[in-house]
Short mmCIF file of C-alpha atoms and ligand atoms in Angstrom, two decimals:
data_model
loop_
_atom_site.label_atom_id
_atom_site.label_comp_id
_atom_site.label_asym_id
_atom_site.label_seq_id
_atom_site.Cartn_x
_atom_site.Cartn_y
_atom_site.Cartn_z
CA UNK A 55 116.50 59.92 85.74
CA UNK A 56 119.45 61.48 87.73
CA UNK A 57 122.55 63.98 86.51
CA UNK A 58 125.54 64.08 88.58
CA UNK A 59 127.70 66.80 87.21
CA UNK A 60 131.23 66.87 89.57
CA UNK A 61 134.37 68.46 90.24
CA UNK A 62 134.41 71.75 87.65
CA UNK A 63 136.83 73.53 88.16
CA UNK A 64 134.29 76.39 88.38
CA UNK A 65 130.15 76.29 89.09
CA UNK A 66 128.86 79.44 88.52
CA UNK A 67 124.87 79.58 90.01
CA UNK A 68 123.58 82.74 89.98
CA UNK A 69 122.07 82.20 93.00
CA UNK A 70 120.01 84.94 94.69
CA UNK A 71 118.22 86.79 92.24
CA UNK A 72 115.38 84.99 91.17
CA UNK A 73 113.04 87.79 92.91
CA UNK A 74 114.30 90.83 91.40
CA UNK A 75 117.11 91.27 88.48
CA UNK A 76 120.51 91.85 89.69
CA UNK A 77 121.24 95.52 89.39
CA UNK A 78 124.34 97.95 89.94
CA UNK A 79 127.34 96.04 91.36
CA UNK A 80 124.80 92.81 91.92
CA UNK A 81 125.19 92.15 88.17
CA UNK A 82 128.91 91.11 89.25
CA UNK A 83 127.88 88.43 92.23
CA UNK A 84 128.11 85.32 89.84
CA UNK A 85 128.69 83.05 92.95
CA UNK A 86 131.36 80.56 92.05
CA UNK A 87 132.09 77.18 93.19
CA UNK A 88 135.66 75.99 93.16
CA UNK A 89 135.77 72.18 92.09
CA UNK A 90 131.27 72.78 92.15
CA UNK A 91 129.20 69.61 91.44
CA UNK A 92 125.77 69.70 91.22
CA UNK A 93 122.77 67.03 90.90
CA UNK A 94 119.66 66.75 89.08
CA UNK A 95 116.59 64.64 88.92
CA UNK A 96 113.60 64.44 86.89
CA UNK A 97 115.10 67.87 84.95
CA UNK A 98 115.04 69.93 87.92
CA UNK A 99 118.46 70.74 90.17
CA UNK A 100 118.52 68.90 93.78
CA UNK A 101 121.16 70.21 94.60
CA UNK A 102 124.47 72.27 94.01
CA UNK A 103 128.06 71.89 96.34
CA UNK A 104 131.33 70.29 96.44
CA UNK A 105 130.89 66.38 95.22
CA UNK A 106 131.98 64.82 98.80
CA UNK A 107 129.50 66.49 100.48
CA UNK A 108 126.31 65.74 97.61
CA UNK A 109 127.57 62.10 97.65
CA UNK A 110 127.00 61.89 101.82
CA UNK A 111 123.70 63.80 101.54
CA UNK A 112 122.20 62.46 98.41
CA UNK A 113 124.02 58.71 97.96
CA UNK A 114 120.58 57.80 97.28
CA UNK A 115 120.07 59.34 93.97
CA UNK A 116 123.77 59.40 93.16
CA UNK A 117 124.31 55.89 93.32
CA UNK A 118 121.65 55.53 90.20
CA UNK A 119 122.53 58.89 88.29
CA UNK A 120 124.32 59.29 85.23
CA UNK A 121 127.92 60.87 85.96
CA UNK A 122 129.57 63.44 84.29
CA UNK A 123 133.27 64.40 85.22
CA UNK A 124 133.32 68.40 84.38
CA UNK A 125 137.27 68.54 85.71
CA UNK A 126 139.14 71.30 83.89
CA UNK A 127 135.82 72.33 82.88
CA UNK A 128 133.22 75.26 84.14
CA UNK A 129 129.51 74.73 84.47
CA UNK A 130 127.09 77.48 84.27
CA UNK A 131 123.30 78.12 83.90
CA UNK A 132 122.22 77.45 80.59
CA UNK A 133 122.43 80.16 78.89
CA UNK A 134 119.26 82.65 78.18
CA UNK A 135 118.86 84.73 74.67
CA UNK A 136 115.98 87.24 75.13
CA UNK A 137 115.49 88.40 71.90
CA UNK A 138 116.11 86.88 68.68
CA UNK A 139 113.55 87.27 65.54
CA UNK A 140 113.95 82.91 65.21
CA UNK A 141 111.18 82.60 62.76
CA UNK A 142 111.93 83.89 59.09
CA UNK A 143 113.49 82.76 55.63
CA UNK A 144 115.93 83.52 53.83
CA UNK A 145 119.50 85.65 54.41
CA UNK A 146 120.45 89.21 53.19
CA UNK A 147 123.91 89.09 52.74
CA UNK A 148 123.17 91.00 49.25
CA UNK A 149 122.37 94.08 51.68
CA UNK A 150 125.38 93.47 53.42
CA UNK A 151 127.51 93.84 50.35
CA UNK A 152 125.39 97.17 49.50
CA UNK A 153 125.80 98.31 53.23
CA UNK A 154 130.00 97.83 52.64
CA UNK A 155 129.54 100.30 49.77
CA UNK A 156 127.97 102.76 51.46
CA UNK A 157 124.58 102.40 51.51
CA UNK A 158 122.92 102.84 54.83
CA UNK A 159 120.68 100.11 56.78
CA UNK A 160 117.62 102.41 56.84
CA UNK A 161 118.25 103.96 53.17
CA UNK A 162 117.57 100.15 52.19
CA UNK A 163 114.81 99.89 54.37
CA UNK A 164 112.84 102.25 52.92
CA UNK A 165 113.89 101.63 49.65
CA UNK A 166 111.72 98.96 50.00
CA UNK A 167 115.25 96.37 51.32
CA UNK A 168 115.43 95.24 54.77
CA UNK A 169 112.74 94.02 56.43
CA UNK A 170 110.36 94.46 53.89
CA UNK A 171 112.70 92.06 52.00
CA UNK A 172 112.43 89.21 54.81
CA UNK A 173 108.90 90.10 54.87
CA UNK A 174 108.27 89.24 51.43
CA UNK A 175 110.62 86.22 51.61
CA UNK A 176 108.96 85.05 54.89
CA UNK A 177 104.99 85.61 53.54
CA UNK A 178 106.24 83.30 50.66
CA UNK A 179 107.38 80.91 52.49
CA UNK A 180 105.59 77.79 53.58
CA UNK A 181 105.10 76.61 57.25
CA UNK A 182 107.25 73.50 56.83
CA UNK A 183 110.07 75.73 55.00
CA UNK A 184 110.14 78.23 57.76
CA UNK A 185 110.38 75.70 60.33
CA UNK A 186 113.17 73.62 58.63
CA UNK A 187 114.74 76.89 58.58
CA UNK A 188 114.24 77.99 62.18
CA UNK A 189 114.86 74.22 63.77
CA UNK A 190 118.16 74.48 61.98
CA UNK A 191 118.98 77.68 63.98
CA UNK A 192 117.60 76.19 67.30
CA UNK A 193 119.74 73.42 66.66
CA UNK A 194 122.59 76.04 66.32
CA UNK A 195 121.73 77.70 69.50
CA UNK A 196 122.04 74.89 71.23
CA UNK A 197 125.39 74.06 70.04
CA UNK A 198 126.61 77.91 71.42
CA UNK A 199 125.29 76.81 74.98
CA UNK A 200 121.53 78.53 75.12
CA UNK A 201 118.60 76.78 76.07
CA UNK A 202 116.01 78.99 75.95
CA UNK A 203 115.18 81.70 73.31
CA UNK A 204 112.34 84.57 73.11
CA UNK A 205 111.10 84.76 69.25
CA UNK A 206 109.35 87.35 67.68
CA UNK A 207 106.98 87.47 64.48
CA UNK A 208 107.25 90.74 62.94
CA UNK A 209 108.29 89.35 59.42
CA UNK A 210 104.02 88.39 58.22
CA UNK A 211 102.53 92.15 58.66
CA UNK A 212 99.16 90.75 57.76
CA UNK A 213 97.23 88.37 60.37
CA UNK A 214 97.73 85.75 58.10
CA UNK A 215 101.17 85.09 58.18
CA UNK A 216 102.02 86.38 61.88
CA UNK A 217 100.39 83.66 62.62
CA UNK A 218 102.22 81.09 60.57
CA UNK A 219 105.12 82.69 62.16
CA UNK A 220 103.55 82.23 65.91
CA UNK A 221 102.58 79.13 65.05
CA UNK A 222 105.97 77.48 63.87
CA UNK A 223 107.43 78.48 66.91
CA UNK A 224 104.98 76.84 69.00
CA UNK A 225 105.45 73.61 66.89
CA UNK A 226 108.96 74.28 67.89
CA UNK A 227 108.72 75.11 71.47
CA UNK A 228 106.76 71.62 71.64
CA UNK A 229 109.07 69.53 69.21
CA UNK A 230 112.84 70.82 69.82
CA UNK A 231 114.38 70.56 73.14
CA UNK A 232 115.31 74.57 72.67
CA UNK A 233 112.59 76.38 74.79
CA UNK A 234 110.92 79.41 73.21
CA UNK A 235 108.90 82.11 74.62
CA UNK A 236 107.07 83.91 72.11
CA UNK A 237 106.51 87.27 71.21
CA UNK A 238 103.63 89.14 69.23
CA UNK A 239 105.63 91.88 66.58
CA UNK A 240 102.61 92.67 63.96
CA UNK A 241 104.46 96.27 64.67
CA UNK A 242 107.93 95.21 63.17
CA UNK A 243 108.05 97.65 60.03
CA UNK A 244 104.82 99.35 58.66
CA UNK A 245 104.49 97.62 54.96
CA UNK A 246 105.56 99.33 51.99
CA UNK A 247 101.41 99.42 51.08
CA UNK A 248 100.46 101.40 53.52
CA UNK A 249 103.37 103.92 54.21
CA UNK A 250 101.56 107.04 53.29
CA UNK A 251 99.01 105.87 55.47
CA UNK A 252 100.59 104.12 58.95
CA UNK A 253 97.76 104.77 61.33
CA UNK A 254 95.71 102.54 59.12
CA UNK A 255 98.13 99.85 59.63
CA UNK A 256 98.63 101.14 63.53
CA UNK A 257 94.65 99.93 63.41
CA UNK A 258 95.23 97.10 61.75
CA UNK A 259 97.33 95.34 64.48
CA UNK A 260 95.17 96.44 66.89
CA UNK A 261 91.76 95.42 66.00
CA UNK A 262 92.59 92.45 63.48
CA UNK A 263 96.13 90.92 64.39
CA UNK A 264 96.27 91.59 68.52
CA UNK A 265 92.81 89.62 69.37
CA UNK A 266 93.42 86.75 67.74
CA UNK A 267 97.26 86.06 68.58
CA UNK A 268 95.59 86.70 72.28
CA UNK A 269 92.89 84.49 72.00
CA UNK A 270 94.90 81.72 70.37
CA UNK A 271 97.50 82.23 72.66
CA UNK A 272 100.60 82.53 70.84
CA UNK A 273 102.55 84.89 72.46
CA UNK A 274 103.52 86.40 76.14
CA UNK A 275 104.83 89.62 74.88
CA UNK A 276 103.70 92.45 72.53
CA UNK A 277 106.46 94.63 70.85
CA UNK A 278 106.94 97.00 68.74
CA UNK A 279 109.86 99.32 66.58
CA UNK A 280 109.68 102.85 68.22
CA UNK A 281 111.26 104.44 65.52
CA UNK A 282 111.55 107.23 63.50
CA UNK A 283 109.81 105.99 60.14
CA UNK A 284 109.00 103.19 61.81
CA UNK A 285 106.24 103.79 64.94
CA UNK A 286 105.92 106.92 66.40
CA UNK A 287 105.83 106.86 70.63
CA UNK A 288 102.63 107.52 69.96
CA UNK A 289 101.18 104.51 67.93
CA UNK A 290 103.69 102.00 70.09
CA UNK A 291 101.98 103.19 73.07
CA UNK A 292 98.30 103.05 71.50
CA UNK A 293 99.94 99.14 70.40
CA UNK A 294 101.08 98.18 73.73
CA UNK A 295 98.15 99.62 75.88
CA UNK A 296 95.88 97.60 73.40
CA UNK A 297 97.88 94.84 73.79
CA UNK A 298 97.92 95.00 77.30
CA UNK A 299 94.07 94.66 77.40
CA UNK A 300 94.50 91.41 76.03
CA UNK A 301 97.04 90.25 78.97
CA UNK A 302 99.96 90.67 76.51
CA UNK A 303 103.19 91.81 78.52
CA UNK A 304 104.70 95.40 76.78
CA UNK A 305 108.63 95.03 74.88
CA UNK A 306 110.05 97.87 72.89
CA UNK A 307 112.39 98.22 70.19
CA UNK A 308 113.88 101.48 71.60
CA UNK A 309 116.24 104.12 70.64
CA UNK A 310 118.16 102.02 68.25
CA UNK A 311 118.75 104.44 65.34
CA UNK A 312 118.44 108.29 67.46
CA UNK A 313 117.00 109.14 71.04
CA UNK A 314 112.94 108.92 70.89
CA UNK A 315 111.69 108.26 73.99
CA UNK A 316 111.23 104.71 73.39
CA UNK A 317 113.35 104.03 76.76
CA UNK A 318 111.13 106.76 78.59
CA UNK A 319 107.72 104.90 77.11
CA UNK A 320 109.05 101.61 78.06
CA UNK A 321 109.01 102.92 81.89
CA UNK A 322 105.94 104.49 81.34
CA UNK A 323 103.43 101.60 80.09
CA UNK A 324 105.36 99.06 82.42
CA UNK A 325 107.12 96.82 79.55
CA UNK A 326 109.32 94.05 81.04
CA UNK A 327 112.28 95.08 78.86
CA UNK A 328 113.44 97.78 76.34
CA UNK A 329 115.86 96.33 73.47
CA UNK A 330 118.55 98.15 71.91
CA UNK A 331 119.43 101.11 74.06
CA UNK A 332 122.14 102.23 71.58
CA UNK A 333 120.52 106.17 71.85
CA UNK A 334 118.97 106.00 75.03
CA UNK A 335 118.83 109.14 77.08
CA UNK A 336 119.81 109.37 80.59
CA UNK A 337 116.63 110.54 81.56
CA UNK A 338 114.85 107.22 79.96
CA UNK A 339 117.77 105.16 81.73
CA UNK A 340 116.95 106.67 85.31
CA UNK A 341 112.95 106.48 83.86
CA UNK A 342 113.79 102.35 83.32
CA UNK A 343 115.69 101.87 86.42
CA UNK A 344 112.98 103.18 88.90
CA UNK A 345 110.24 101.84 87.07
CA UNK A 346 112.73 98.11 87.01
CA UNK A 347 112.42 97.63 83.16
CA UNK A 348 115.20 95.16 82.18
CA UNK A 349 117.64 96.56 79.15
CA UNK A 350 118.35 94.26 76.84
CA UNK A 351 121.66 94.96 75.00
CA UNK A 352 121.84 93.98 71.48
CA UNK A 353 126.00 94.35 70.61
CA UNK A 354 126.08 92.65 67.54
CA UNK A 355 123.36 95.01 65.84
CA UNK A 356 126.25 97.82 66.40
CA UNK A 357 129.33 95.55 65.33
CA UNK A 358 127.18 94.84 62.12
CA UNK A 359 125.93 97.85 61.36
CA UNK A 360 129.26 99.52 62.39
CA UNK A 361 127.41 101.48 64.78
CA UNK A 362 128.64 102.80 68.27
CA UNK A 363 127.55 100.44 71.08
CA UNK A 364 124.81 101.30 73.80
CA UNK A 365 126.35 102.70 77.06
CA UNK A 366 126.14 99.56 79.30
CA UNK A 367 128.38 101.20 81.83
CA UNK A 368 125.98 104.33 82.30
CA UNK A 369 123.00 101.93 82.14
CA UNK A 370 124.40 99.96 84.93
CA UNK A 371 125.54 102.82 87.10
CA UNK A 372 121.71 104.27 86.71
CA UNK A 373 120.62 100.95 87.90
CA UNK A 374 119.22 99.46 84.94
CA UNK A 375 119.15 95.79 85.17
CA UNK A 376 120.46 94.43 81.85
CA UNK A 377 120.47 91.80 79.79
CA UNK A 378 122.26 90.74 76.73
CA UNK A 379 120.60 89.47 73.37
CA UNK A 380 122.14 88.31 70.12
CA UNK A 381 119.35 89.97 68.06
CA UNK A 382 119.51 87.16 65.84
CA UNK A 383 118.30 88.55 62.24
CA UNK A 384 118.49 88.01 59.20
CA UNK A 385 119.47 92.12 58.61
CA UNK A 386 121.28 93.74 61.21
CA UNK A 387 122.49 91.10 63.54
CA UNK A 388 123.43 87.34 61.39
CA UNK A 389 124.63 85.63 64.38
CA UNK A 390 123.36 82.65 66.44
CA UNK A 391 126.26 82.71 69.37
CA UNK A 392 125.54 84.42 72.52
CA UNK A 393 128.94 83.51 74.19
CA UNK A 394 130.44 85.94 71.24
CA UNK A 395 127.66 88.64 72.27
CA UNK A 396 129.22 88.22 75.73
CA UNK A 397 132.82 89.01 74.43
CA UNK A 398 131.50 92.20 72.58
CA UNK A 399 129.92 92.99 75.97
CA UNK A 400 132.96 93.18 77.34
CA UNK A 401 135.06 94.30 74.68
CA UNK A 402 132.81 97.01 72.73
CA UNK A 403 130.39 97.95 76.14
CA UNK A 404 132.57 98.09 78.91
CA UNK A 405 131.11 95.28 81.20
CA UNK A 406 133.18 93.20 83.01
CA UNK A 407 133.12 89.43 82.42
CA UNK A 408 130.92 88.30 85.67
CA UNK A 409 128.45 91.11 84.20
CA UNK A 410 128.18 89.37 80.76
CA UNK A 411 127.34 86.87 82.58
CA UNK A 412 124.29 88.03 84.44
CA UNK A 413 123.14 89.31 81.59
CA UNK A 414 123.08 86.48 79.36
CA UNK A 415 121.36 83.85 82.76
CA UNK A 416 119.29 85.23 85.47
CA UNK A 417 118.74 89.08 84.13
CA UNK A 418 117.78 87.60 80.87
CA UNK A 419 115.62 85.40 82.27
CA UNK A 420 114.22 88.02 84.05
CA UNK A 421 113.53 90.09 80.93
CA UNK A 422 111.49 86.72 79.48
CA UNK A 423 109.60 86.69 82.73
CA UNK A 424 110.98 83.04 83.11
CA UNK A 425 113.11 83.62 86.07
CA UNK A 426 111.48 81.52 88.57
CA UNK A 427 111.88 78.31 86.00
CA UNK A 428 115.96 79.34 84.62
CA UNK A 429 118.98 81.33 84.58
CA UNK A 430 120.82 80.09 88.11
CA UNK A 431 121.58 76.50 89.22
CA UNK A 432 119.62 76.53 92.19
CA UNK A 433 117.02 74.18 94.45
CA UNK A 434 114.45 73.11 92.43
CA UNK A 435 115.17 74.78 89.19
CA UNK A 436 115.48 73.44 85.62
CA UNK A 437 118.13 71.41 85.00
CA UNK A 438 119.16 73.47 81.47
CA UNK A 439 122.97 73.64 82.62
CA UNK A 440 126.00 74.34 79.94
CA UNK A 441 129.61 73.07 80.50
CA UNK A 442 131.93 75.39 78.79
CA UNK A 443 135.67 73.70 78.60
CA UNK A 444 137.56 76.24 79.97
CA UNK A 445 139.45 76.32 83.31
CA UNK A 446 137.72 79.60 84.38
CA UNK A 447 135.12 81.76 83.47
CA UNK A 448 137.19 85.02 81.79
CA UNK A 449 138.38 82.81 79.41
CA UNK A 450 134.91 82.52 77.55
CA UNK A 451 134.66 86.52 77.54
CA UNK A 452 138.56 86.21 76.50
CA UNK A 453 139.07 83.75 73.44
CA UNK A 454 136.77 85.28 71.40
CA UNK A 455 135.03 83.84 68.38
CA UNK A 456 134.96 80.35 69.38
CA UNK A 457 132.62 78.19 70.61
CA UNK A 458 133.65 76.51 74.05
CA UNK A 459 130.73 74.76 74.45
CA UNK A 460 131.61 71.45 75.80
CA UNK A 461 127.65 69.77 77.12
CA UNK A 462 124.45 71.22 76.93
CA UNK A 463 121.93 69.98 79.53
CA UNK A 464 118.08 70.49 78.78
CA UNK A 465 115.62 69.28 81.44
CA UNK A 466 118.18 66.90 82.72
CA UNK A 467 119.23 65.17 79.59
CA UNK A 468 122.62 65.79 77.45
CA UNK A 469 121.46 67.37 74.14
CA UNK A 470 125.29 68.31 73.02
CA UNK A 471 128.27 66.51 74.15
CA UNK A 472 131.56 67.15 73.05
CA UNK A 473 130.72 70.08 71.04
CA UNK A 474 127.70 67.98 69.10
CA UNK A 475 124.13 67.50 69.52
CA UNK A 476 123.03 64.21 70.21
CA UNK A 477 119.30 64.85 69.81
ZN1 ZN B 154 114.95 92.93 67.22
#
């Protein structure tokens, strides 16, 4: 089956950094098409250009393909969230009401609130409950314009329900058109049980949890919460280096909360990406850049826990490639839309809107290791493209709060038009 996608007013490919993440003033090279068209077949991109000149060189496939008229419209790379914990049940908007008195996120964490709460919620749970849950939110992502999603467990802490958690999302991966590239957390929170005694846990999830998510193969990545009260640099470096052993790629929760050296330790035991950022030092930042770990900016953690924002700017400048993640959560980021994480990007970060824009296509794909598959509209590609109706690209980082999404492409096939899925 052939896509012809013609005369956007804008197609924005990406083009050009599928070998290494676009860093420093790269992260604004968006390479735009005025009135772009692009074709597809068999859910991988032939071709991108201006329509008179596809329909000369490939009249062949065109003459068969199904047409789409993107005028007045831009097309982009669908678009890539990094980091969202996908897989849990339940909400905790009764947390939110106690955070708008006063209370803070981690006093209600260790209180025995937070992610102990989804924890318990998500252990209860049944497999079919937490994947009507989660398919409801893939189905959601796909309506903002994303196509493909990293998911973490890190709401079981025993091996028994990690793996329920692993497990839905590959049932997910395999069932929804929403790609998903899975993540290992047993290291999300230590559980209330064994607070006065972490390092027992610490040993828990790596002799009991980490061999068996390995040898089933449930997960790419390995991360953990680098933390104070959470894991020490210490124990998330014992975690990842075990994890490692087992061909498990290093993330890190980093320097969320206060500087901890969770950026420097991400350099240090080569992890693809360090999340959060919000306390990083400058050190860590120059630490990440040299060693080419990817940052992965989590805004709407900070807008919801009124928070002040990680320094995109100075991670930029230091040559930190970054990326941009909605953190979806059910504690500290309650959001599904990426495009909105791009506006805060610009708004509440300082990036500019062809920055936002790296960061949520190639870089992101990048820090999912998926960047020879996604995140541009190039030769040979996947055809996951996402038509955004608006007549240029700074509108979607300047109308803020809606969702432009317009057509969602996934392999080559329409999963949302006009604004609804069709799966
Ligand atoms: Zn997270």
């Amino acid at each position: 089956m052939a896509l012809f996608i013609k005369n956007a007013n804008q197609l924005i490919t990406m083009e050009g950094f599928s070998n290494a993440p676009a860093t420093h003033g790269q992260m604004k090279e968006i390479s735009v098409i005025e009135n772009g068209s692009l074709l597809a077949e068999n859910g991988k991109i032939v071709a991108v250009g201006n329509a008179g000149e596809l329909e000369r060189s490939h009249s062949d496939i065109i003459q068969d393909a199904k047409v789409i008229d993107a005028s007045g419209k831009i097309v982009a790379p669908g678009l890539v969230d990094p980091h969202t914990h996908l897989v849990h049940a339940g909400t905790r908007e009764n947390e939110y009401a106690m955070r708008l008195k006063g209370k803070t996120y981690m006093e209600i964490m260790n209180a025995g609130g937070g992610i102990h709460a989804t924890t318990r919620a998500t252990q209860a749970a049944s497999f079919d409950q937490l994947y009507q849950e989660s398919e409801r939110r893939m189905d959601t992502f796909l309506r903002h314009g994303v196509t493909t999603i990293e998911a973490k467990s890190g709401y079981g802490l025993t091996l028994e329900h990690e793996l329920k958690q692993l497990e839905v999302a590959k049932q997910l991966n395999e069932s929804h058109p929403l790609d998903i590239v899975s993540t290992f957390m047993g290291a999300h929170a230590i559980p209330m049980e064994n607070k006065n005694d972490p390092e027992l846990f610490v040993d828990l999830v790596i002799k009991e949890m980490l061999p068996v998510v390995a040898e089933k193969k449930l997960a790419v990545f390995n991360d953990v919460f680098c933390e104070r009260d959470v894991f020490t640099p210490e124990q998330s470096r014992r975690i990842l280096e075990a994890g490692k052993a087992y061909g498990l790629i290093p993330k890190i929760h980093a320097d969320e909360i206060e500087p901890y050296g969770g950026a420097e330790l991400a350099a240090e035991v080569g992890a693809i990406s360090a999340d959060h950022l919000l306390k990083a030092s400058v050190e860590g930042m120059k630490k990440m850049a040299d060693a080419g770990v990817i940052g992965v900016l989590l805004p709407g953690t900070a807008f919801f826990l009124m928070a002040a924002f990680a320094d995109a700017r100075k991670m930029i400048d230091c040559g930190v490639p970054v990326a941009l993640s909605t953190d979806a959560n059910p504690g500290s980021s309650p959001t599904l839309s990426l495009p909105f994480i791009m506006n805060l990007g610009c708004l509440m970060m300082g990036m500019t809107p062809e920055e936002v824009l790296s960061a949520t296509t190639i870089n992101a794909a990048h820090a999912i290791g998926k960047e020879n598959d996604i995140g541009s509209l190039e030769h040979g590609k996947k055809a996951d493209i996402t038509i955004f109706d608006v007549p240029n690209y700074l509108v979607l980082s300047y109308q803020y709060g809606m969702n432009h999404v317009n057509t969602v492409i996934k392999d080559g096939v329409p999963v949302v038009e006009n604004g609804q899925l069709v799966i």
